[in-house]
Short mmCIF file of C-alpha atoms (C1' of nucleotides) in Angstrom, two decimals:
data_model
loop_
_atom_site.label_atom_id
_atom_site.label_comp_id
_atom_site.label_asym_id
_atom_site.label_seq_id
_atom_site.Cartn_x
_atom_site.Cartn_y
_atom_site.Cartn_z
CA MET A 137 0.00 0.00 0.00
CA PHE A 138 2.60 2.56 1.00
CA HIS A 139 5.78 2.68 -0.98
CA MET A 140 8.67 5.04 -1.16
CA LYS A 141 11.76 5.60 -3.22
CA ARG A 142 14.46 4.66 -0.83
CA MET A 143 17.37 6.50 -2.44
CA SER A 144 20.86 5.78 -1.21
CA THR A 145 19.88 4.97 2.35
CA VAL A 146 22.89 6.44 4.07
CA ARG A 147 22.16 6.66 7.75
CA VAL A 148 23.44 9.62 9.72
CA HIS A 149 23.22 9.77 13.50
CA HIS A 150 21.93 12.69 15.63
CA PRO A 151 23.66 15.48 13.75
CA PRO A 152 22.75 19.09 14.53
CA SER A 153 21.53 19.45 10.96
CA ARG A 154 18.84 17.03 9.96
CA ALA A 155 17.50 18.11 6.59
CA GLY A 156 16.38 15.28 4.35
CA GLU A 157 16.91 12.77 7.10
CA PRO A 158 14.36 10.05 7.63
CA GLY A 159 11.58 11.26 9.87
CA SER A 160 13.14 14.69 9.68
CA GLY A 161 15.29 13.72 12.62
CA PHE A 162 12.51 12.51 14.84
CA ARG A 163 13.83 11.29 18.17
CA LEU A 164 11.63 9.34 20.51
CA GLU A 165 13.69 10.37 23.53
CA GLU A 166 12.75 13.99 22.91
CA PHE A 167 9.10 13.33 22.28
CA LEU A 168 7.11 14.80 25.12
CA PRO A 169 4.31 12.24 25.31
CA TYR A 170 6.90 9.52 25.47
CA ARG A 171 8.90 11.21 28.20
CA LEU A 172 5.80 11.91 30.17
CA SER A 173 4.77 8.30 29.95
CA VAL A 174 8.11 6.87 30.92
CA THR A 175 8.50 9.15 33.90
CA ALA A 176 4.98 8.60 35.12
CA ASN A 177 5.38 4.85 34.81
CA ARG A 178 8.62 4.83 36.70
CA MET A 179 7.12 6.80 39.50
CA SER A 180 4.02 4.65 39.54
CA ARG A 181 6.06 1.52 39.82
CA ALA A 182 7.83 2.82 42.88
CA PHE A 183 4.56 3.70 44.57
CA ALA A 184 2.84 0.50 43.56
CA ARG A 185 5.64 -1.47 45.12
CA ALA A 186 5.58 0.52 48.34
CA TYR A 187 1.81 0.27 48.75
CA ALA A 188 1.78 -3.41 47.96
CA GLU A 189 4.67 -4.32 50.22
CA ARG A 190 3.65 -2.35 53.25
CA PHE A 191 -0.13 -2.34 53.05
CA GLY A 192 -1.14 -4.95 50.53
CA LEU A 193 -2.91 -2.31 48.49
CA SER A 194 -2.98 -1.74 44.76
CA ILE A 195 -2.87 1.75 43.38
CA PRO A 196 -6.56 1.82 42.52
CA GLU A 197 -7.28 0.73 46.08
CA TRP A 198 -5.03 3.40 47.49
CA ARG A 199 -6.71 6.03 45.37
CA VAL A 200 -10.12 5.06 46.59
CA MET A 201 -8.92 5.24 50.17
CA ALA A 202 -7.28 8.58 49.53
CA VAL A 203 -10.51 10.05 48.28
CA LEU A 204 -12.67 8.53 50.99
CA GLY A 205 -10.13 9.48 53.60
CA THR A 206 -10.59 13.17 52.95
CA GLY A 207 -13.96 13.37 51.28
CA GLY A 208 -16.34 11.81 53.71
CA PRO A 209 -18.97 9.24 52.67
CA MET A 210 -19.76 9.39 48.99
CA PRO A 211 -21.17 7.20 46.23
CA ALA A 212 -18.91 5.34 43.83
CA SER A 213 -19.71 7.84 41.11
CA ALA A 214 -18.02 10.57 43.13
CA ILE A 215 -14.94 8.43 43.45
CA VAL A 216 -14.90 7.93 39.71
CA GLU A 217 -14.91 11.67 39.19
CA ARG A 218 -12.22 12.55 41.68
CA THR A 219 -10.03 9.68 40.82
CA ALA A 220 -9.81 9.68 37.04
CA MET A 221 -10.39 5.93 37.08
CA ASP A 222 -13.20 4.27 35.23
CA LYS A 223 -16.16 2.81 37.05
CA VAL A 224 -15.09 -0.79 36.57
CA LYS A 225 -11.79 -0.15 38.25
CA VAL A 226 -13.45 1.70 41.08
CA SER A 227 -16.03 -1.03 41.50
CA ARG A 228 -13.36 -3.65 41.83
CA ALA A 229 -11.18 -1.59 44.12
CA VAL A 230 -14.11 -0.93 46.42
CA ALA A 231 -15.04 -4.60 46.46
CA ALA A 232 -11.47 -5.51 47.40
CA LEU A 233 -11.35 -2.90 50.14
CA GLU A 234 -14.65 -4.10 51.48
CA GLY A 235 -13.23 -7.60 51.62
CA LYS A 236 -10.30 -6.28 53.61
CA GLY A 237 -12.58 -4.51 56.03
CA LEU A 238 -11.24 -1.09 55.12
CA VAL A 239 -14.34 0.28 53.43
CA LEU A 240 -18.00 -0.11 54.19
CA ARG A 241 -21.19 0.45 52.28
CA ARG A 242 -24.26 2.18 53.58
CA PRO A 243 -27.56 2.52 51.82
CA HIS A 244 -27.88 5.72 49.89
CA PRO A 245 -30.91 7.57 51.26
CA ASN A 246 -32.16 8.88 47.91
CA ASP A 247 -31.01 6.30 45.40
CA ARG A 248 -31.20 2.59 45.85
CA ARG A 249 -29.00 1.86 42.85
CA SER A 250 -26.11 3.39 44.70
CA ALA A 251 -24.55 3.21 48.13
CA LEU A 252 -22.58 5.56 50.30
CA LEU A 253 -19.01 4.43 50.75
CA ASP A 254 -16.74 5.31 53.60
CA LEU A 255 -13.64 4.11 55.37
CA THR A 256 -14.13 1.88 58.36
CA ALA A 257 -12.30 2.76 61.56
CA GLU A 258 -9.57 0.39 60.50
CA GLY A 259 -9.58 1.87 57.03
CA ARG A 260 -9.11 5.29 58.51
CA ALA A 261 -6.26 4.08 60.66
CA VAL A 262 -4.54 2.58 57.63
CA PHE A 263 -5.11 5.76 55.69
CA GLU A 264 -3.48 7.77 58.45
CA GLN A 265 -0.48 5.51 58.15
CA ILE A 266 -0.21 5.67 54.41
CA VAL A 267 -0.33 9.42 54.06
CA PRO A 268 3.02 10.15 55.69
CA LEU A 269 4.59 7.30 53.76
CA ALA A 270 3.18 8.59 50.49
CA ARG A 271 4.41 12.08 51.25
CA ALA A 272 7.85 10.84 52.18
CA LEU A 273 8.15 8.74 49.07
CA GLU A 274 6.98 11.62 46.93
CA ALA A 275 9.60 13.81 48.55
CA GLU A 276 12.30 11.24 48.00
CA LEU A 277 11.44 10.57 44.40
CA THR A 278 11.16 14.23 43.52
CA ALA A 279 14.15 15.29 45.54
CA VAL A 280 16.17 16.39 42.51
CA LEU A 281 13.68 19.09 41.83
CA GLY A 282 13.76 21.66 44.54
CA PRO A 283 10.48 22.75 46.11
CA GLU A 284 10.08 25.42 43.46
CA ASP A 285 10.62 23.17 40.51
CA ARG A 286 8.32 20.62 42.04
CA ALA A 287 5.61 23.25 42.32
CA LEU A 288 6.39 24.38 38.81
CA LEU A 289 6.01 20.88 37.49
CA ALA A 290 2.70 20.53 39.27
CA THR A 291 1.51 23.75 37.69
CA LEU A 292 2.55 22.72 34.22
CA LEU A 293 0.86 19.37 34.60
CA ALA A 294 -2.30 21.00 35.85
CA ARG A 295 -2.41 23.34 32.90
CA LEU A 296 -1.73 20.55 30.47
CA ASP A 297 -4.32 18.41 32.12
CA ALA A 298 -6.99 21.07 31.98
CA HIS A 299 -6.28 21.54 28.31
CA LEU A 300 -6.47 17.83 27.59
CA GLY A 301 -9.76 17.72 29.40
CA LYS A 302 -11.15 20.44 27.17
CA LEU A 303 -10.08 18.67 23.99
CA GLY A 304 -12.82 16.12 24.47
CA THR A 305 -10.32 13.45 25.40
CA PRO A 306 -12.41 10.71 26.99
CA GLU A 307 -11.76 9.96 30.63
CA ARG A 308 -10.35 6.78 32.14
CA ASP A 309 -6.92 5.19 32.19
CA VAL A 310 -4.73 3.53 29.64
CA GLY A 311 -1.76 1.29 30.05
CA ASP A 312 0.74 3.09 27.94
CA PRO A 313 1.69 6.39 26.35
CA GLY A 314 3.19 7.71 23.17
CA MET B 248 -4.79 -4.92 63.39
CA PHE B 249 -4.69 -1.14 63.10
CA HIS B 250 -6.97 0.84 65.35
CA MET B 251 -7.32 4.47 66.18
CA LYS B 252 -9.23 6.67 68.53
CA ARG B 253 -11.67 8.31 66.20
CA MET B 254 -12.56 11.29 68.36
CA SER B 255 -15.40 13.54 67.28
CA THR B 256 -14.90 12.92 63.57
CA VAL B 257 -15.91 16.35 62.35
CA ARG B 258 -14.97 16.64 58.71
CA VAL B 259 -13.62 19.96 57.47
CA HIS B 260 -13.03 20.63 53.79
CA HIS B 261 -9.93 22.12 52.13
CA PRO B 262 -9.28 24.82 54.65
CA PRO B 263 -5.98 26.69 54.60
CA SER B 264 -5.34 25.37 58.07
CA ARG B 265 -5.37 21.62 58.34
CA ALA B 266 -4.04 20.73 61.76
CA GLY B 267 -5.51 17.65 63.31
CA GLU B 268 -7.45 16.82 60.19
CA PRO B 269 -7.53 13.26 58.93
CA GLY B 270 -4.56 12.55 56.73
CA SER B 271 -3.29 15.97 57.71
CA GLY B 272 -5.27 17.36 54.82
CA PHE B 273 -3.95 15.04 52.19
CA ARG B 274 -5.46 15.77 48.79
CA LEU B 275 -5.05 13.32 45.98
CA GLU B 276 -5.53 16.04 43.38
CA GLU B 277 -2.41 17.77 44.60
CA PHE B 278 -0.33 14.65 44.84
CA LEU B 279 2.35 14.82 42.19
CA PRO B 280 2.59 11.13 41.29
CA TYR B 281 -1.15 11.09 40.81
CA ARG B 282 -1.18 14.17 38.62
CA LEU B 283 1.69 12.87 36.58
CA SER B 284 -0.10 9.62 36.02
CA VAL B 285 -3.40 11.14 35.06
CA THR B 286 -1.87 13.56 32.63
CA ALA B 287 0.36 10.96 31.05
CA ASN B 288 -2.57 8.60 30.67
CA ARG B 289 -4.75 11.21 29.08
CA MET B 290 -2.09 12.06 26.60
CA SER B 291 -1.38 8.43 25.89
CA ARG B 292 -5.00 7.74 25.19
CA ALA B 293 -5.12 10.46 22.59
CA PHE B 294 -2.03 9.12 20.85
CA ALA B 295 -3.12 5.52 21.08
CA ARG B 296 -6.37 6.39 19.40
CA ALA B 297 -4.70 8.35 16.63
CA TYR B 298 -2.16 5.64 15.88
CA ALA B 299 -4.76 2.91 15.95
CA GLU B 300 -7.29 4.72 13.79
CA ARG B 301 -4.96 5.96 11.13
CA PHE B 302 -2.27 3.31 11.01
CA GLY B 303 -3.55 0.32 12.89
CA LEU B 304 -0.61 0.51 15.25
CA SER B 305 -0.43 0.13 19.00
CA ILE B 306 1.81 2.37 21.02
CA PRO B 307 4.42 -0.34 21.57
CA GLU B 308 4.46 -0.90 17.82
CA TRP B 309 4.81 2.79 17.12
CA ARG B 310 7.68 3.03 19.57
CA VAL B 311 9.54 0.22 17.91
CA MET B 312 9.07 1.87 14.54
CA ALA B 313 10.16 5.22 15.91
CA VAL B 314 13.41 3.74 17.15
CA LEU B 315 14.09 1.72 14.05
CA GLY B 316 13.13 4.65 11.87
CA THR B 317 15.96 6.75 13.16
CA GLY B 318 18.40 4.25 14.55
CA GLY B 319 19.17 1.97 11.68
CA PRO B 320 19.20 -1.83 12.00
CA MET B 321 19.59 -3.00 15.57
CA PRO B 322 18.88 -6.02 17.72
CA ALA B 323 15.81 -6.20 19.92
CA SER B 324 17.92 -5.57 22.98
CA ALA B 325 18.77 -2.10 21.66
CA ILE B 326 15.10 -1.39 21.21
CA VAL B 327 14.45 -2.44 24.76
CA GLU B 328 17.04 0.04 25.98
CA ARG B 329 15.91 3.01 23.93
CA THR B 330 12.27 2.38 24.43
CA ALA B 331 11.81 1.80 28.16
CA MET B 332 9.64 -1.21 27.35
CA ASP B 333 10.37 -4.67 28.61
CA LYS B 334 11.58 -7.37 26.29
CA VAL B 335 8.30 -9.23 26.18
CA LYS B 336 6.50 -6.18 24.94
CA VAL B 337 9.17 -5.50 22.38
CA SER B 338 9.15 -9.09 21.24
CA ARG B 339 5.44 -8.98 20.65
CA ALA B 340 5.47 -5.61 18.98
CA VAL B 341 8.19 -6.73 16.61
CA ALA B 342 6.30 -9.91 15.78
CA ALA B 343 3.20 -7.88 15.01
CA LEU B 344 5.12 -5.46 12.82
CA GLU B 345 6.75 -8.31 10.99
CA GLY B 346 3.33 -9.74 10.31
CA LYS B 347 2.26 -6.39 8.88
CA GLY B 348 5.30 -6.27 6.65
CA LEU B 349 6.66 -3.15 8.30
CA VAL B 350 9.70 -4.68 9.95
CA LEU B 351 12.09 -7.35 8.83
CA ARG B 352 14.64 -9.55 10.54
CA ARG B 353 18.13 -10.22 9.32
CA PRO B 354 20.59 -12.63 10.85
CA HIS B 355 22.89 -10.99 13.30
CA PRO B 356 26.46 -11.53 12.06
CA ASN B 357 28.00 -12.12 15.47
CA ASP B 358 25.21 -13.61 17.53
CA ARG B 359 22.82 -16.26 16.41
CA ARG B 360 20.55 -15.78 19.39
CA SER B 361 19.66 -12.36 18.11
CA ALA B 362 18.67 -10.76 14.83
CA LEU B 363 19.04 -7.35 13.32
CA LEU B 364 15.73 -5.58 12.95
CA ASP B 365 14.94 -2.83 10.52
CA LEU B 366 12.00 -1.18 8.84
CA THR B 367 11.01 -2.47 5.43
CA ALA B 368 10.56 0.03 2.62
CA GLU B 369 6.89 0.09 3.44
CA GLY B 370 7.67 0.43 7.10
CA ARG B 371 9.83 3.40 6.36
CA ALA B 372 7.10 4.97 4.28
CA VAL B 373 4.61 4.54 7.08
CA PHE B 374 7.09 5.97 9.56
CA GLU B 375 7.54 9.03 7.35
CA GLN B 376 3.81 9.49 7.48
CA ILE B 377 3.44 9.08 11.19
CA VAL B 378 6.14 11.51 12.24
CA PRO B 379 4.37 14.65 11.05
CA LEU B 380 1.14 13.41 12.55
CA ALA B 381 2.80 12.70 15.86
CA ARG B 382 4.41 16.11 15.90
CA ALA B 383 1.17 17.82 15.02
CA LEU B 384 -0.73 15.99 17.70
CA GLU B 385 1.95 16.74 20.25
CA ALA B 386 1.73 20.40 19.29
CA GLU B 387 -2.03 20.40 19.57
CA LEU B 388 -2.15 18.64 22.90
CA THR B 389 0.54 20.79 24.45
CA ALA B 390 -0.71 24.01 22.91
CA VAL B 391 -1.62 25.55 26.27
CA LEU B 392 1.98 25.56 27.27
CA GLY B 393 3.93 27.95 25.16
CA PRO B 394 7.16 26.73 23.55
CA GLU B 395 9.11 27.78 26.63
CA ASP B 396 6.90 26.01 29.12
CA ARG B 397 6.90 22.96 26.93
CA ALA B 398 10.68 22.96 26.95
CA LEU B 399 10.64 23.58 30.67
CA LEU B 400 8.38 20.63 31.23
CA ALA B 401 10.66 18.45 29.16
CA THR B 402 13.61 19.55 31.24
CA LEU B 403 11.87 18.87 34.52
CA LEU B 404 10.77 15.46 33.35
CA ALA B 405 14.26 14.62 32.19
CA ARG B 406 15.73 15.58 35.54
CA LEU B 407 13.10 13.67 37.40
CA ASP B 408 13.59 10.70 35.16
CA ALA B 409 17.33 10.65 35.62
CA HIS B 410 16.85 10.77 39.36
CA LEU B 411 14.35 7.93 39.31
CA GLY B 412 16.76 5.90 37.26
CA LYS B 413 19.47 6.37 39.86
CA LEU B 414 17.21 5.28 42.69
CA GLY B 415 17.41 1.72 41.51
CA THR B 416 13.84 1.77 40.30
CA PRO B 417 13.54 -1.27 38.05
CA GLU B 418 12.81 -0.62 34.38
CA ARG B 419 9.70 -1.53 32.38
CA ASP B 420 6.16 -0.24 32.26
CA VAL B 421 3.22 -0.36 34.56
CA GLY B 422 -0.42 0.26 34.01
CA ASP B 423 -1.09 2.82 36.64
CA PRO B 424 0.47 5.38 38.97
CA GLY B 425 -0.05 6.74 42.40
"C1'" DA C 30 38.18 -28.27 24.91
"C1'" DT C 31 34.63 -28.59 28.53
"C1'" DG C 32 31.61 -27.50 31.87
"C1'" DA C 33 29.44 -23.69 34.33
"C1'" DT C 34 27.28 -19.28 33.91
"C1'" DA C 35 25.15 -15.53 31.48
"C1'" DA C 36 22.60 -13.34 27.82
"C1'" DT C 37 18.92 -13.18 23.96
"C1'" DG C 38 14.36 -13.51 22.70
"C1'" DT C 39 10.03 -16.44 22.99
"C1'" DT C 40 6.41 -18.79 25.34
"C1'" DT C 41 3.53 -19.73 29.22
"C1'" DC C 42 0.59 -18.48 32.67
"C1'" DA C 43 -1.83 -15.78 35.97
"C1'" DT C 44 -3.42 -11.10 36.54
"C1'" DA C 45 -5.16 -6.45 35.17
"C1'" DT C 46 -7.75 -3.84 32.15
"C1'" DG C 47 -11.86 -1.70 30.01
"C1'" DA C 48 -15.73 -1.95 26.38
"C1'" DA C 49 -19.94 -3.68 26.16
"C1'" DA C 50 -23.85 -6.10 27.98
"C1'" DC C 51 -26.48 -6.32 31.91
"C1'" DG C 52 -30.09 -5.92 35.99
"C1'" DA C 53 -31.93 -2.73 38.87
"C1'" DA C 54 -33.58 1.78 39.88
"C1'" DT C 55 -34.67 6.43 38.56
"C1'" DG C 56 -36.14 10.08 35.58
"C1'" DT C 57 -38.90 11.97 31.77
"C1'" DC C 58 -42.78 13.05 29.34
"C1'" DA C 59 -47.03 12.53 27.19
"C1'" DT D 191 -50.02 6.40 34.80
"C1'" DG D 192 -47.19 3.89 31.72
"C1'" DA D 193 -43.90 3.47 28.21
"C1'" DC D 194 -39.16 4.90 27.17
"C1'" DA D 195 -34.78 6.52 28.02
"C1'" DT D 196 -31.08 7.16 31.38
"C1'" DT D 197 -28.08 6.29 35.21
"C1'" DC D 198 -25.71 3.33 38.79
"C1'" DG D 199 -22.75 -0.25 39.55
"C1'" DT D 200 -21.59 -5.17 38.40
"C1'" DT D 201 -20.44 -8.86 35.41
"C1'" DT D 202 -18.72 -10.79 31.19
"C1'" DC D 203 -15.47 -11.33 27.85
"C1'" DA D 204 -11.62 -10.52 24.95
"C1'" DT D 205 -7.19 -8.29 25.17
"C1'" DA D 206 -2.84 -6.52 27.26
"C1'" DT D 207 0.61 -7.09 30.51
"C1'" DG D 208 4.89 -8.87 32.67
"C1'" DA D 209 7.20 -12.44 35.86
"C1'" DA D 210 8.99 -16.65 35.40
"C1'" DA D 211 10.32 -20.63 32.80
"C1'" DC D 212 12.34 -21.88 28.60
"C1'" DA D 213 15.43 -23.12 24.40
"C1'" DT D 214 19.19 -21.47 22.22
"C1'" DT D 215 23.60 -19.50 21.81
"C1'" DA D 216 27.67 -16.96 23.91
"C1'" DT D 217 31.03 -16.19 27.24
"C1'" DC D 218 34.01 -17.38 30.80
"C1'" DA D 219 37.03 -20.13 33.72
"C1'" DT D 220 39.66 -23.74 33.96
#
DNA sequence: ATGATAATGTTTCATATGAAACGAATGTCA
DNA sequence: TGACATTCGTTTCATATGAAACATTATCAT
């Protein structure tokens, strides 16, 4: 289907000038979506390991606890919104947390399709233990950036995020980036 | 196992002062690993969709092509290094691309366990078509940041990434962050 | 050489993921 | 009221993922 005249395929490596080069000198390592993905994944891995080892929690589970821990009782739909996870993931995370006795379900007064979720006393205790760990790990992993650059990064990400949201990009997660 | 005195659980919402509050006022939305993950995933989704719709490629496949498109023939191990994907993913992506006629395998002169991979003529043609699309999409998605902020973000990510690499964080991908 | 160890890439297997189908409940509107 | 459409959350199912086991080939030490 596609075909191309392949002229004298001489391959030149990362030279300052790149005219006529294949891909016009495209370099994956400098491609922002790729960098963003790699960095986010690395960081995620570190957190996933810490949560799993010390608390037996997955990241979706931790996220649910984080939201419930500060947001009071709320239906699953609210967790979906605040968590950027899809409803299937939230449903499963909640079920797992229920099984562990960290989250409980109460009937929703106005809607019997739903239920109000909240941390149990034990769930709250675990949450109180995770927060300092999460903060410490965040601090450790982002130590190269000073406080200012860390704040700057957060700002840039927030702006980018808001923009992506406006572009009609559907919600939910994905396993990999560009 | 964990238990806590739950005193008069009055819940206060995002106040400037947060002493004594549960989780000491932890807010997932302000947690850098979380933000990083959400933003990266959103961006990835947009790229994944574009690649799939217009070229029938997954992101791992695109990454392999991107590396081969600018790096000349190389063994799979080199792709693993430059791509931050694990070898299983690379193996599968290469197999898929071979099946589509976009990548070919040549015997490695010095090592019969390996093979030298390269784009076919058609693969190269497709690559030449994707690069401008990828650049345009990157530009569109990061339009809110000016050129300077975009560069700044890249710098911050690179620094962060280098630091994460030094911390002994294992390589490879993960599906979710903290 | 020769045996032990390491590296390359594939396959296997158990888990994670989300789109779509679903049952139940609610909302809408004539 | 009584269809009909919509929303909530779960379940189903097909796919994606990577750790571990694997076959093959290289490398190293003797």
